Amino acid sequence: MEPSHIRNFSIIAHIDHGKSTLADRVLEMTHTVSERDMVDQVLDSMDIERERGITIKSQAVCVLYRADDGETYQFNLIDTPGHVDFTYEVSRSLAACEGAVLVVDATQGVEAQTVANALLAMNANLEIIPAINKVDLPAADPERVRSEIEDGLQIPADDAVLTSGKSGLGVHELLEAVVKRIPAPTGDASAPLKALIFDSYFDAYRGVVALIRIVDGSIHAKDKVRFMQTGNECEVEEVGVRRPAETPVDELTIGEVGYLVTGLKDPHLVKVGDTVTLAKKGAEEPLPGYRDVKPMVYTGLFPIDADQYPALRDALDKLSLNDPALIWEPETSQALGFGFRVGFLGLLHMEVVKERLEREFGLDLIATAPSVEYHAYLTDGTDLMVHSPQDMPDPSSLDHIDEPFVVADIIVPPDYIGAVMELTTSRRGEFKNMQYLSTTTVELKFEMPLSEVIMDYFDQLKSRTKGYASLDYDVCGYHPSDLVKLDILLAGNPVDALSTIVHRDAAYNRGRALAERLKGIIPQQLFEVPIQAAVGARIIARQTVRAKRKDVLAKCYGGDISRKRKLLEKQKEGKKRMKSIGNVEVPQEAFMAILAVDDE
Amino acid sequence: MIEGLYLHIPFCAKRCAYCDFATEACHDDARMDAYIDGLSLAIRRASRAGLLGSIKTIYLGGGTPSYLGTRRLNSLVYLISLSINLENVEEFTVEANPDSIDERMVKDLFALGVDRFSLGAQSFDDEVLSAYGRIHDARQIERAVTCIKGRVENFSLDLICGGPGQSMQSWEDSLERALASGAKHISIYPLTLEEGTPLFAQVEAGTCAPPDEDAEADMMERAGEVLEAAGMHRYEVASYAYPGFESRHNSSYWSGVEYLGLGSGAASMLSCEDYRACIDAGLFAPDFGCDLSKGAARVRVECETDTTAFNESLGAPHVQVETLTDAQAQLEDLMLGMRKSSGVSLEQVHHAAAIVPEVSGVFTSLEERGLVAEKQGRYVPTKRGWLCGNEVYGAIWGLA
């Protein structure tokens, strides 16, 4: 296809603004997917994505569109995730595009991720076409949304397209706008091949498959290619485009987006963000790659059954192939045995990964309370990274400790400013500024510790603003904090997996709340189980799970025997889901209890 | 050899608030007549097939057998006396509720061979009785006891502790009055909340407090003290008796003895051979899903609960069948044995360890945890082991 007839674009939006549904309509209108094969949210291929109605991975698909001018255009459409955790995926996708459709819900208006994603697109110098979606809903207010886009984002919205992903309204106008407003890709067809790898996945039969965008030159099956950053080489087994089923083509040329089958069996040989060129007479300079993504939240993942440890390692290995944000290292816990300390972009990312590990790989896992990366400076002049409460140095050897702070960007209706202030300052947030996006929407900026954000802050924010608030955050640096390690002792023994790092001022309340919550979670045992919260040697809270006095199936005659035996078998299954620590049986939820502690 | 016979009468005047047994409130005479006809046919078939030649104990339970009335009970028990040689029967129990037993019934049943009654008293506190949804009061219990004692000295009372609003004083009073009634045997049950019962719904709705495990534990312990002080001994988790008045029929459930259960929802424990013989005799419909080709140490059978299935014209009832391997049967015997004060012998554990080696370790660890004690060559439950019996049974059955 002539580059002048190619349009590469992404659809970006805040979560739930109808981006994937709108993408579905585009596929339908361009007859890429027959109605027979139309499943809701075609581009969301993971079970978890469809169930939760969110997009996690970027997806790329190639469609042909016959425009009103009579010409046929090739659209390469890249769907992107909307959640704050997956910003990195979005920026990866944008690097392969010339334009972006910014979808804004006509009933919700501009929200935090709308702002964040629009900024990413502007930074990538993309042409932005605003689309005000869900205009057929009774609560839709396109005029208000239009002014929010103009005032809040400084994007002209006069010619914003009004759409409905549900009915297909405005989709034709949107496609025409893509043709007219998004620039065609430029590149040098005669220069040596330069293609950007913006995603990849592993196929058991074909090895690593890379999703690429051609910048210069062209690529064909049987070409010998080199990955410029890693230096690895391979022979191209196949190139093609996704419509959305993978369809081989003879050649991919400038501006085109497609896939490349490498046949490489080791996932680590191909790196997302790398540049592909020809092995002989290749390009000299690689394309600018991606900045390496940094995980922000760390948690311990432990198999309930120790035999699943190798399976967990393999599963993490496979998942991390197209999820460069996922990093891990082995971790040993006295309480939980062998496992991994795993780094994530955020809590949703963590939840999704845990769920995929359990569902797709059949693992039973315990996740410990999430933590952030602290920088500890010791009195002897050395310093270390603390990813886990277990690594927290002894207070006597500690000079000071820094924790990561974020700028939290919250968008709410003005009625809830007070509620947001109250919650955020109670979480050590410092108010920075406030800006009205329109009369009904206001943007608040706070600086606050990341550790406070990952402690159910978002849930609290949602519940205190009746679901209206949206949140985006970005790490802005490290500042010293007075932090202590809060330990939990069960039956007198410290349980390493229940320790957390907290601010000294919050330790007492957190300790008390956590002990109380654990009391509700740990079932009665044959003996009394004291639960203590301690900072250093000082016990700051105590609760007791009283001993179980009675647990007996009293009536057991003829027919009861089979029934009661089955009951015992059920009890045994329940026990299997618990972890024996010392001689105390601890349910999985206990390790996440810290997250849901309301310490007020 | 089938030594126990259980006959189930699935009818009551009214279902109690806590009850989830196979029973129904029934006011349809024709339906009850048809059921008795069907049950009688099953007894005749079993007898003709020679399956009842070794019966030592008979138990007519429910539901409420006394609710059938004297006429139906007489005809059923008469049929039993023709089908089984009662000379060899050591114990023949009929369950009764205080509101549906009278002097006539006791005299007739005694004349036909019944020698033990089990009376559902549950409490001597009228308020507690009403919370349980019982349709009788304490006075009726005493009248029923007088009727029974007119012919039979061997009778048992059931008592339930931990009822809504029940105080320790009310419980102690019930224990004293049960002893004073002259009962030779008393069964003590803590109230359990079963899904689908009216009581469960009340607790869910918040109109009734859930049973308090600690209060129940206190009451169970108090029962032990009061009844033992009076000379009774606890021979099983829930059963107290004066020496010599332990229920032989119930004991067979915990001793690996074969028993046949007939009637809606009734359960049997049989050898493979006897199970096959029961099918041949038309007592149970064959279960084609059950593969006995590899043999089984024991077969547990449960009849469907549809009462009309016992109507003569409908033939043999469908059953649920469960087969146990030798190892499972031995573990089950150990588990059930530990319900009794006599526990299990070290030899029995040793014998089971030949096929399930871990079993020795389980007993050692139960002993270490204070749930089991070793006494004169036997493992017996401790007081703790009674109250937290599920820990003991679960540990043993967990090996199966």
PDB file of C-alpha atoms in Angstrom, chain A residues 432-533:
ATOM      1  CA  LYS A 432      -0.725  21.536  45.466  1.00  0.00           C
ATOM      2  CA  ASN A 433      -3.335  23.188  43.302  1.00  0.00           C
ATOM      3  CA  MET A 434      -6.835  23.210  41.934  1.00  0.00           C
ATOM      4  CA  GLN A 435      -8.181  24.037  38.494  1.00  0.00           C
ATOM      5  CA  TYR A 436     -11.746  24.189  37.225  1.00  0.00           C
ATOM      6  CA  LEU A 437     -12.023  22.328  33.905  1.00  0.00           C
ATOM      7  CA  SER A 438     -15.615  23.516  33.626  1.00  0.00           C
ATOM      8  CA  THR A 439     -18.264  24.605  36.099  1.00  0.00           C
ATOM      9  CA  THR A 440     -19.001  20.979  36.915  1.00  0.00           C
ATOM     10  CA  THR A 441     -15.523  19.485  36.918  1.00  0.00           C
ATOM     11  CA  VAL A 442     -12.496  20.369  38.956  1.00  0.00           C
ATOM     12  CA  GLU A 443      -8.962  19.001  38.915  1.00  0.00           C
ATOM     13  CA  LEU A 444      -7.053  18.702  42.201  1.00  0.00           C
ATOM     14  CA  LYS A 445      -3.344  18.015  42.488  1.00  0.00           C
ATOM     15  CA  PHE A 446      -1.712  16.569  45.593  1.00  0.00           C
ATOM     16  CA  GLU A 447       1.727  15.338  46.439  1.00  0.00           C
ATOM     17  CA  MET A 448       1.505  12.184  48.537  1.00  0.00           C
ATOM     18  CA  PRO A 449       3.462   9.027  49.335  1.00  0.00           C
ATOM     19  CA  LEU A 450       2.934   6.228  46.840  1.00  0.00           C
ATOM     20  CA  SER A 451       2.607   3.790  49.746  1.00  0.00           C
ATOM     21  CA  GLU A 452      -0.558   5.612  50.792  1.00  0.00           C
ATOM     22  CA  VAL A 453      -1.981   5.403  47.276  1.00  0.00           C
ATOM     23  CA  ILE A 454      -1.603   1.648  47.133  1.00  0.00           C
ATOM     24  CA  MET A 455      -3.337   1.240  50.503  1.00  0.00           C
ATOM     25  CA  ASP A 456      -6.943   1.103  49.230  1.00  0.00           C
ATOM     26  CA  TYR A 457      -6.786   4.854  48.546  1.00  0.00           C
ATOM     27  CA  PHE A 458      -8.550   4.539  45.204  1.00  0.00           C
ATOM     28  CA  ASP A 459     -11.403   2.474  46.682  1.00  0.00           C
ATOM     29  CA  GLN A 460     -11.827   5.019  49.449  1.00  0.00           C
ATOM     30  CA  LEU A 461     -11.723   7.865  46.973  1.00  0.00           C
ATOM     31  CA  LYS A 462     -14.408   6.208  44.861  1.00  0.00           C
ATOM     32  CA  SER A 463     -16.657   5.480  47.812  1.00  0.00           C
ATOM     33  CA  ARG A 464     -16.379   8.973  49.273  1.00  0.00           C
ATOM     34  CA  THR A 465     -17.215  10.627  45.958  1.00  0.00           C
ATOM     35  CA  LYS A 466     -20.051   8.268  45.035  1.00  0.00           C
ATOM     36  CA  GLY A 467     -17.864   6.876  42.261  1.00  0.00           C
ATOM     37  CA  TYR A 468     -17.303  10.255  40.557  1.00  0.00           C
ATOM     38  CA  ALA A 469     -13.606  10.760  41.258  1.00  0.00           C
ATOM     39  CA  SER A 470     -10.976   9.645  38.792  1.00  0.00           C
ATOM     40  CA  LEU A 471      -7.331   9.324  39.659  1.00  0.00           C
ATOM     41  CA  ASP A 472      -4.035   9.381  37.858  1.00  0.00           C
ATOM     42  CA  TYR A 473      -0.639   9.528  39.478  1.00  0.00           C
ATOM     43  CA  ASP A 474       2.990   9.783  38.517  1.00  0.00           C
ATOM     44  CA  VAL A 475       6.052   9.342  40.692  1.00  0.00           C
ATOM     45  CA  CYS A 476       7.673  12.726  41.317  1.00  0.00           C
ATOM     46  CA  GLY A 477      10.623  11.803  43.518  1.00  0.00           C
ATOM     47  CA  TYR A 478      11.882  10.508  46.836  1.00  0.00           C
ATOM     48  CA  HIS A 479      11.624  12.313  50.153  1.00  0.00           C
ATOM     49  CA  PRO A 480      12.802  11.317  53.631  1.00  0.00           C
ATOM     50  CA  SER A 481      10.057   9.928  55.882  1.00  0.00           C
ATOM     51  CA  ASP A 482       9.893   8.699  59.452  1.00  0.00           C
ATOM     52  CA  LEU A 483       9.105   5.085  58.666  1.00  0.00           C
ATOM     53  CA  VAL A 484       8.976   2.049  60.915  1.00  0.00           C
ATOM     54  CA  LYS A 485       8.431  -1.638  60.392  1.00  0.00           C
ATOM     55  CA  LEU A 486       5.169  -2.852  61.865  1.00  0.00           C
ATOM     56  CA  ASP A 487       5.379  -6.529  62.813  1.00  0.00           C
ATOM     57  CA  ILE A 488       2.605  -8.962  63.553  1.00  0.00           C
ATOM     58  CA  LEU A 489       3.103 -11.816  66.006  1.00  0.00           C
ATOM     59  CA  LEU A 490       0.828 -14.826  66.014  1.00  0.00           C
ATOM     60  CA  ALA A 491       0.953 -16.923  69.167  1.00  0.00           C
ATOM     61  CA  GLY A 492       4.113 -15.041  70.117  1.00  0.00           C
ATOM     62  CA  ASN A 493       5.967 -15.665  66.841  1.00  0.00           C
ATOM     63  CA  PRO A 494       6.630 -12.864  64.364  1.00  0.00           C
ATOM     64  CA  VAL A 495       5.147 -13.677  60.955  1.00  0.00           C
ATOM     65  CA  ASP A 496       7.423 -12.069  58.381  1.00  0.00           C
ATOM     66  CA  ALA A 497       4.804 -12.150  55.632  1.00  0.00           C
ATOM     67  CA  LEU A 498       2.479  -9.957  57.712  1.00  0.00           C
ATOM     68  CA  SER A 499       4.990  -7.166  58.348  1.00  0.00           C
ATOM     69  CA  THR A 500       4.512  -3.770  56.723  1.00  0.00           C
ATOM     70  CA  ILE A 501       6.395  -0.498  56.546  1.00  0.00           C
ATOM     71  CA  VAL A 502       4.346   2.437  57.838  1.00  0.00           C
ATOM     72  CA  HIS A 503       4.795   6.016  58.909  1.00  0.00           C
ATOM     73  CA  ARG A 504       5.580   6.233  62.621  1.00  0.00           C
ATOM     74  CA  ASP A 505       2.544   8.442  63.320  1.00  0.00           C
ATOM     75  CA  ALA A 506       0.218   5.892  61.742  1.00  0.00           C
ATOM     76  CA  ALA A 507       1.795   2.814  63.340  1.00  0.00           C
ATOM     77  CA  TYR A 508      -0.398   2.727  66.428  1.00  0.00           C
ATOM     78  CA  ASN A 509      -3.698   3.058  64.565  1.00  0.00           C
ATOM     79  CA  ARG A 510      -2.653   0.699  61.794  1.00  0.00           C
ATOM     80  CA  GLY A 511      -1.414  -1.882  64.281  1.00  0.00           C
ATOM     81  CA  ARG A 512      -4.617  -1.774  66.260  1.00  0.00           C
ATOM     82  CA  ALA A 513      -6.826  -1.922  63.174  1.00  0.00           C
ATOM     83  CA  LEU A 514      -4.802  -4.733  61.648  1.00  0.00           C
ATOM     84  CA  ALA A 515      -4.858  -6.852  64.820  1.00  0.00           C
ATOM     85  CA  GLU A 516      -8.606  -6.392  65.019  1.00  0.00           C
ATOM     86  CA  ARG A 517      -9.085  -7.332  61.415  1.00  0.00           C
ATOM     87  CA  LEU A 518      -6.886 -10.407  61.720  1.00  0.00           C
ATOM     88  CA  LYS A 519      -8.964 -11.478  64.692  1.00  0.00           C
ATOM     89  CA  GLY A 520     -11.945 -11.641  62.373  1.00  0.00           C
ATOM     90  CA  ILE A 521     -10.028 -13.606  59.734  1.00  0.00           C
ATOM     91  CA  ILE A 522      -8.087 -16.205  61.714  1.00  0.00           C
ATOM     92  CA  PRO A 523     -10.461 -19.026  62.615  1.00  0.00           C
ATOM     93  CA  GLN A 524     -10.684 -20.410  66.132  1.00  0.00           C
ATOM     94  CA  GLN A 525      -8.070 -23.063  66.793  1.00  0.00           C
ATOM     95  CA  LEU A 526      -7.847 -25.653  69.549  1.00  0.00           C
ATOM     96  CA  PHE A 527      -5.744 -23.207  71.548  1.00  0.00           C
ATOM     97  CA  GLU A 528      -5.853 -19.496  72.211  1.00  0.00           C
ATOM     98  CA  VAL A 529      -4.047 -17.432  69.557  1.00  0.00           C
ATOM     99  CA  PRO A 530      -2.783 -14.013  70.691  1.00  0.00           C
ATOM    100  CA  ILE A 531      -2.362 -11.534  67.828  1.00  0.00           C
ATOM    101  CA  GLN A 532       0.096  -8.757  68.598  1.00  0.00           C
ATOM    102  CA  ALA A 533       1.214  -5.746  66.615  1.00  0.00           C
TER     103      ALA A 533
END
